[in-house]
Short mmCIF file of C-alpha atoms in Angstrom, two decimals:
data_model
loop_
_atom_site.label_atom_id
_atom_site.label_comp_id
_atom_site.label_asym_id
_atom_site.label_seq_id
_atom_site.Cartn_x
_atom_site.Cartn_y
_atom_site.Cartn_z
CA MET A 1 37.70 -3.23 -21.49
CA VAL A 2 34.44 -5.88 -21.23
CA THR A 3 35.78 -6.86 -17.52
CA GLN A 4 35.69 -3.56 -16.69
CA LYS A 5 32.56 -2.42 -18.37
CA TRP A 6 31.02 -5.01 -16.19
CA VAL A 7 32.78 -3.98 -12.96
CA TRP A 8 30.96 -0.64 -13.45
CA ILE A 9 27.81 -1.86 -14.04
CA LEU A 10 27.80 -3.97 -11.29
CA GLY A 11 29.19 -1.42 -8.89
CA ALA A 12 26.15 0.97 -9.97
CA ILE A 13 23.72 -1.98 -8.88
CA LEU A 14 24.97 -1.97 -5.75
CA PHE A 15 25.22 1.53 -4.91
CA ILE A 16 21.29 1.86 -5.97
CA LEU A 17 20.16 -1.67 -3.85
CA THR A 18 22.38 -0.14 -0.85
CA GLY A 19 20.43 3.05 -1.25
CA CYS A 20 16.84 0.85 -1.65
CA GLN A 21 17.89 -0.61 1.58
CA GLU A 22 18.60 2.30 3.69
CA SER A 23 15.67 4.17 2.43
CA ASP A 24 13.38 1.10 3.94
CA GLN A 25 14.88 1.98 7.52
CA ALA A 26 12.93 5.11 9.43
CA ALA A 27 15.77 7.64 10.29
CA GLN A 28 16.25 8.53 14.03
CA PRO A 29 16.77 12.30 14.43
CA THR A 30 19.42 13.46 17.29
CA ASP A 31 18.64 15.09 20.57
CA GLU A 32 20.43 18.09 19.51
CA ASP A 33 17.44 18.49 16.69
CA ASP A 34 14.80 18.56 19.22
CA SER A 35 16.01 21.20 21.62
CA GLU A 36 16.96 23.32 18.91
CA PHE A 37 13.19 23.78 17.90
CA ASN A 38 11.51 24.21 21.53
CA ALA A 39 9.07 21.61 21.02
CA ASP A 40 6.22 21.27 23.27
CA VAL A 41 5.21 17.85 21.45
CA VAL A 42 7.27 15.52 19.34
CA ASP A 43 6.10 12.71 17.12
CA VAL A 44 9.30 10.21 16.22
CA HIS A 45 7.64 7.53 13.71
CA GLY A 46 4.22 6.99 16.51
CA GLY A 47 6.88 7.68 19.38
CA ILE A 48 4.84 10.68 20.70
CA THR A 49 6.72 12.98 23.37
CA GLY A 50 4.57 15.80 25.18
CA LEU A 51 1.53 13.81 24.97
CA ASP A 52 0.37 15.83 27.91
CA ASN A 53 1.41 18.90 26.67
CA MET A 54 -1.08 18.17 23.41
CA GLU A 55 -4.02 16.96 25.78
CA ASN A 56 -3.43 20.74 28.11
CA TYR A 57 -3.35 22.73 24.79
CA PHE A 58 -6.77 21.34 23.88
CA GLN A 59 -8.25 21.68 27.12
CA GLN A 60 -7.05 25.45 27.05
CA VAL A 61 -8.36 26.22 23.78
CA GLU A 62 -11.97 24.37 24.89
CA LYS A 63 -12.11 26.91 27.42
CA GLN A 64 -11.10 29.83 25.02
CA LYS A 65 -7.70 30.43 26.84
CA LYS A 66 -4.99 32.07 24.30
CA GLY A 67 -1.83 30.09 24.11
CA ASP A 68 0.55 28.94 21.88
CA LEU A 69 1.64 24.91 20.81
CA ARG A 70 4.20 23.57 18.69
CA VAL A 71 4.85 19.91 17.20
CA VAL A 72 7.50 18.61 15.60
CA SER A 73 6.56 15.39 13.65
CA TYR A 74 9.67 13.33 12.12
CA THR A 75 9.49 11.86 8.26
CA ILE A 76 10.91 8.77 7.55
CA GLU A 77 13.94 10.36 6.36
CA GLY A 78 14.73 11.96 10.05
CA ASP A 79 13.83 15.26 8.65
CA PRO A 80 11.49 17.47 10.72
CA ILE A 81 8.48 19.26 10.43
CA LEU A 82 7.00 22.31 11.95
CA THR A 83 3.45 23.06 13.42
CA ASP A 84 2.80 25.85 15.45
CA LEU A 85 -0.72 26.88 16.75
CA ALA A 86 -1.60 30.19 18.21
CA TYR A 87 -5.27 30.30 19.59
CA ASP A 88 -6.02 34.12 20.29
CA GLY A 89 -9.34 33.63 21.79
CA LYS A 90 -11.33 33.42 19.00
CA GLN A 91 -9.52 31.57 16.08
CA ILE A 92 -6.02 29.28 15.63
CA ASN A 93 -3.69 30.45 13.37
CA VAL A 94 -1.43 27.81 11.96
CA LYS A 95 2.04 27.69 10.55
CA TYR A 96 3.26 24.24 8.90
CA ASP A 97 7.14 24.49 7.95
CA TYR A 98 8.01 22.25 5.54
CA THR A 99 11.53 24.33 4.75
CA ARG A 100 13.25 21.53 6.66
CA ASP A 101 12.22 18.23 4.85
CA GLN A 102 14.15 17.49 1.88
CA TYR A 103 11.43 15.31 0.15
CA GLY A 104 8.57 17.92 1.14
CA SER A 105 7.48 21.00 -1.01
CA GLY A 106 9.87 23.40 1.21
CA GLU A 107 7.31 25.76 1.90
CA VAL A 108 5.79 27.57 5.13
CA ASP A 109 2.01 26.94 4.67
CA THR A 110 -0.04 29.34 7.03
CA PHE A 111 -3.76 29.69 7.63
CA HIS A 112 -6.29 30.07 10.07
CA CYS A 113 -8.96 27.65 11.94
CA GLU A 114 -11.90 27.62 14.06
CA LYS A 115 -11.93 24.44 16.10
CA LEU A 116 -9.42 22.19 17.43
CA LYS A 117 -11.53 18.90 18.03
CA ARG A 118 -9.94 15.45 19.71
CA GLU A 119 -10.91 12.29 18.93
CA GLU A 120 -10.63 8.52 20.28
CA ASN A 121 -11.18 5.29 19.08
CA SER A 122 -10.33 1.94 20.26
CA THR A 123 -7.12 2.03 18.29
CA ASN A 124 -6.32 5.57 18.16
CA LEU A 125 -6.13 9.02 19.45
CA SER A 126 -5.92 12.06 16.98
CA TYR A 127 -6.04 15.96 17.29
CA TYR A 128 -7.05 17.76 14.36
CA LEU A 129 -8.20 21.19 13.26
CA THR A 130 -11.65 22.23 11.50
CA ASP A 131 -13.46 24.73 9.30
CA CYS A 132 -9.73 26.12 8.20
CA ASP A 133 -9.51 28.87 5.67
CA GLY A 134 -6.32 29.28 3.15
CA THR A 135 -5.50 25.80 3.00
CA HIS A 136 -6.35 22.37 1.21
CA GLY A 137 -9.75 21.21 2.49
CA ASP A 138 -11.05 22.26 5.53
CA MET A 139 -9.61 19.98 8.16
CA ARG A 140 -6.25 19.46 8.97
CA ASP A 141 -4.60 16.48 10.95
CA VAL A 142 -2.05 17.59 13.97
CA LEU A 143 -1.22 14.37 15.52
CA THR A 144 -2.23 10.99 15.78
CA VAL A 145 -1.19 8.43 18.02
CA SER A 146 -1.93 4.74 16.84
CA TYR A 147 -2.28 1.78 19.41
CA ASN A 148 -3.70 -1.16 17.37
CA VAL A 149 -2.35 -4.44 18.81
CA GLN A 150 -3.55 -6.70 15.91
CA ARG A 151 -1.10 -4.77 13.57
CA GLN A 152 1.70 -6.35 15.67
CA ASP A 153 2.79 -9.79 15.21
CA VAL A 154 4.20 -10.44 18.27
CA PHE A 155 2.93 -8.56 21.66
CA GLU A 156 3.97 -10.11 25.08
CA VAL A 157 4.70 -8.47 28.40
CA GLU A 158 6.36 -10.01 31.27
CA LEU A 159 6.09 -8.39 34.60
CA THR A 160 8.24 -8.75 37.87
CA TYR A 161 7.56 -7.02 40.86
CA GLY A 162 7.82 -6.76 44.80
CA LYS A 163 11.33 -7.06 46.70
CA GLU A 164 11.55 -10.78 46.23
CA GLY A 165 10.79 -10.15 42.72
CA GLY A 166 8.03 -12.28 42.17
CA LYS A 167 7.77 -12.79 38.23
CA GLN A 168 3.65 -12.80 37.29
CA SER A 169 2.82 -15.08 34.20
CA ILE A 170 0.74 -12.87 32.30
CA GLU A 171 -2.07 -14.45 30.75
CA LEU A 172 -4.31 -11.46 29.00
CA ASN A 173 -7.29 -11.51 26.46
CA ASP A 174 -7.80 -9.77 23.44
CA ASP A 175 -9.66 -6.76 25.27
CA ASP A 176 -7.02 -6.42 27.95
CA LYS A 177 -3.87 -7.03 25.70
CA GLN A 178 -5.51 -4.03 23.51
CA GLU A 179 -5.89 -1.74 27.03
CA VAL A 180 -2.26 -2.81 27.56
CA TYR A 181 -0.71 -1.88 24.54
CA LYS A 182 -2.63 1.47 24.34
CA GLN A 183 -1.55 2.42 27.82
CA LEU A 184 2.28 1.55 26.76
CA VAL A 185 1.96 3.69 23.72
CA LEU A 186 0.09 6.42 25.20
CA ALA A 187 3.16 6.52 27.92
CA ASN A 188 5.56 6.45 25.27
CA TYR A 189 7.37 3.32 26.44
CA LEU A 190 10.17 3.09 23.71
CA ASN A 191 11.48 6.47 24.56
CA GLU A 192 11.15 6.81 28.23
CA ASN A 193 13.14 5.98 31.05
CA PRO A 194 10.81 5.65 33.96
CA ARG A 195 13.71 4.98 36.54
CA ASP A 196 13.84 7.27 39.59
CA GLU A 197 16.03 7.31 42.53
CA SER A 198 14.79 9.90 44.65
CA CYS A 199 11.97 8.32 46.90
CA SER A 200 11.70 9.52 50.25
CA LYS A 201 12.90 6.81 52.86
CA GLU A 202 9.35 7.05 54.22
CA GLU A 203 7.48 5.91 51.56
CA GLU A 204 6.87 2.29 50.68
CA ILE A 205 9.10 1.04 48.03
CA ILE A 206 8.28 -1.36 45.21
CA PRO A 207 10.86 -2.39 42.29
CA TYR A 208 9.48 -3.15 39.01
CA SER A 209 10.58 -4.84 35.96
CA MET A 210 8.51 -4.97 32.82
CA GLN A 211 9.67 -6.79 29.75
CA VAL A 212 7.90 -5.92 26.66
CA LYS A 213 8.24 -8.29 23.36
CA ILE A 214 7.07 -6.77 20.46
CA ASN A 215 7.56 -8.07 17.45
CA GLY A 216 11.40 -9.12 16.85
CA ALA A 217 12.29 -6.38 19.37
CA ASP A 218 12.66 -6.78 23.25
CA HIS A 219 12.44 -3.64 25.74
CA THR A 220 13.02 -3.79 29.18
CA LEU A 221 11.54 -0.64 31.97
CA LYS A 222 12.72 -0.55 35.63
CA TRP A 223 11.61 1.58 38.03
CA LEU A 224 10.67 2.05 41.87
CA SER A 225 7.24 3.24 42.59
CA CYS A 226 7.30 6.62 43.88
CA THR A 227 4.83 9.05 44.68
CA SER A 228 7.22 11.97 43.74
CA SER A 229 8.03 10.57 40.67
CA GLU A 230 5.12 11.18 37.94
CA LYS A 231 7.26 9.78 35.23
CA ALA A 232 7.19 6.65 37.07
CA ASN A 233 3.68 6.71 38.64
CA LYS A 234 2.56 6.08 34.83
CA PHE A 235 4.49 2.97 34.69
CA THR A 236 3.09 1.71 38.09
CA ASN A 237 -0.43 2.38 36.95
CA ILE A 238 0.08 -0.03 33.99
CA ALA A 239 1.71 -2.32 35.92
CA GLU A 240 -0.82 -2.70 38.92
CA TYR A 241 -3.62 -2.63 35.59
CA ILE A 242 -1.63 -5.88 34.40
CA ILE A 243 -1.63 -7.49 37.62
CA HIS A 244 -5.30 -6.60 38.31
CA VAL A 245 -6.29 -8.03 34.70
CA SER A 246 -4.24 -11.00 34.91
CA LYS A 247 -5.63 -11.83 38.27
CA ASN A 248 -9.23 -10.98 37.60
CA PRO A 249 -9.64 -11.05 33.41
CA LYS A 250 -12.76 -9.20 31.31
CA GLU A 251 -15.62 -11.25 30.27
CA SER A 252 -15.55 -11.18 26.54
CA SER A 253 -17.59 -7.94 25.94
CA GLU A 254 -20.23 -7.96 23.07
CA ASP A 255 -18.68 -7.40 19.62
CA VAL A 256 -18.94 -3.85 19.01
CA ILE A 257 -17.02 -2.35 15.84
CA TYR A 258 -16.50 1.44 15.05
CA GLY A 259 -16.30 3.33 11.61
CA TYR A 260 -16.74 5.68 8.96
CA ILE A 261 -19.57 5.04 6.78
CA MET A 262 -17.62 5.01 3.02
CA ALA A 263 -21.23 3.85 1.09
CA VAL A 264 -25.12 3.45 1.26
CA GLU A 265 -26.55 0.27 -0.47
CA ASP A 266 -29.53 -1.64 0.00
CA ASN A 267 -29.53 -3.43 2.88
CA GLN A 268 -26.04 -2.97 3.47
CA ILE A 269 -23.36 -0.42 4.76
CA LEU A 270 -19.63 -0.19 4.24
CA ILE A 271 -17.71 1.31 7.20
CA GLY A 272 -13.86 1.92 7.34
CA GLN A 273 -13.44 0.31 11.11
CA ASP A 274 -11.41 3.18 13.28
CA LEU A 275 -10.43 5.72 11.19
CA THR A 276 -10.14 8.95 12.36
CA ALA A 277 -12.01 12.18 10.94
CA THR A 278 -8.86 13.00 8.98
CA ASP A 279 -8.37 9.48 7.51
CA TYR A 280 -12.22 9.60 6.25
CA GLU A 281 -11.36 12.60 4.87
CA SER A 282 -8.64 11.63 2.85
CA LEU A 283 -10.65 8.75 2.00
CA LYS A 284 -14.31 9.68 0.93
CA ASN A 285 -13.96 10.55 -2.48
CA VAL A 286 -12.21 6.69 -2.99
CA LYS A 287 -14.66 4.00 -4.54
CA ALA A 288 -15.87 0.97 -2.51
CA GLU A 289 -13.35 -1.19 -5.24
CA GLY A 290 -10.16 1.18 -4.51
CA LEU A 291 -10.28 0.83 -1.06
CA GLY A 292 -8.44 -2.20 -0.46
CA ASN A 293 -5.03 -0.83 -1.36
CA TYR A 294 -5.45 1.64 1.58
CA ILE A 295 -3.97 -0.30 4.94
CA PHE A 296 -7.29 0.41 6.96
CA THR A 297 -9.70 -2.23 7.85
CA PHE A 298 -13.05 -2.13 5.86
CA VAL A 299 -16.42 -4.20 6.80
CA TYR A 300 -19.78 -4.46 5.17
CA ILE A 301 -22.56 -4.31 7.70
CA GLU A 302 -25.77 -6.28 6.91
CA THR A 303 -28.88 -4.33 8.01
CA ASP A 304 -32.60 -3.58 6.89
CA GLY A 305 -31.95 0.30 8.44
CA ALA A 306 -29.02 0.90 5.89
CA GLN A 307 -31.08 4.16 4.60
CA ASP A 308 -31.45 5.57 7.98
CA PHE A 309 -27.29 6.37 7.81
CA SER A 310 -25.51 8.80 5.24
CA GLU A 311 -21.78 8.47 3.93
CA GLY A 312 -19.96 10.21 6.41
CA ASP A 313 -21.77 9.17 9.75
CA LYS A 314 -19.50 7.76 12.23
CA ILE A 315 -21.82 4.29 13.85
CA ALA A 316 -21.53 1.82 17.06
CA VAL A 317 -22.16 -1.43 15.61
CA GLU A 318 -23.25 -4.70 17.50
CA VAL A 319 -21.94 -7.29 15.46
CA ASP A 320 -24.61 -10.67 15.66
CA ARG A 321 -22.54 -12.56 13.72
CA VAL A 322 -19.25 -12.73 11.18
CA LEU A 323 -20.18 -13.85 8.01
CA ASP A 324 -16.93 -13.55 6.43
CA ASP A 325 -13.91 -12.39 7.43
CA GLY A 326 -12.24 -11.43 4.60
CA SER A 327 -11.17 -8.07 3.17
CA PRO A 328 -13.11 -6.67 3.40
CA GLY A 329 -15.20 -8.30 5.68
CA ARG A 330 -18.80 -9.26 6.46
CA VAL A 331 -20.74 -9.15 8.99
CA LYS A 332 -24.82 -9.12 10.37
CA GLY A 333 -25.53 -5.91 12.20
CA GLY A 334 -27.67 -5.59 15.50
CA ASP A 335 -28.16 -2.25 16.84
CA ILE A 336 -26.51 0.98 14.92
CA GLU A 337 -26.17 4.14 16.53
CA LYS A 338 -24.88 7.00 15.57
CA ILE A 339 -21.76 8.53 17.13
CA ASN A 340 -21.07 12.69 17.34
#
């Protein structure tokens, strides 16, 4: 009986451990799920399909043209959350559908907002709603694309192109590496297959092969340059950019950091570097000593002009020198500019 009891206990422990291991991995939705929802934009754990639809819709609302948009975002468990935007020329009617999220509220949240905004930082791009009624807070996130290469353990690119297959030894400085990673993420390189064999015989066709090494994985893209293929053209442009900057590397630009002000003290400002507007909204009531619990980067700026700024201002700071690269870091600030 004692032996049988311990077998049951060990079995229960193994079951729990197995469940924990599986929960750490992001579940992938099936293709059938996507087609069922008629999505304009799909966000699978940061891999965005239909980003051009999001940008076109933003431009449409800016011009006060009526229209609808559906964004489907998947949770880490693979459950879809549907966001429907319907602009009637005056306001945006919004519906968040959580009924398919097994760990969510299971409700449908409806409200309306006055504005759809777009914010681009050096490491992310976001679309969000402001002046909202009938919801918690007056700001809601619609879509955020993150492309901070410094959060990757490894990021390397190997490019082969031309009929002879000339391989390029790509040496990129930090600024160029960030820009290449940004372009690849915005092109949804992990989920897109740019191959297109429909080039006309009259066109000059150049074969490309790009191997992207990121963290512990390799991802290879192969395509032909072809003016009739919009999908392939995106990656051709990235390849041409890589070729150019590998031969003509950018000179190190002056060190400028961007962020929202979290706190203002006598001769220093605490900023959240590269936060989005919705990030700031969720963090603005957190005390400075509690910010270390979040994944964002926070920096103290030493400056005699601290009192010219307020919490919530978005600023660009020229860094004169780094005083402490800890967490949060500390720098001596030069010129500081407020950004709308």
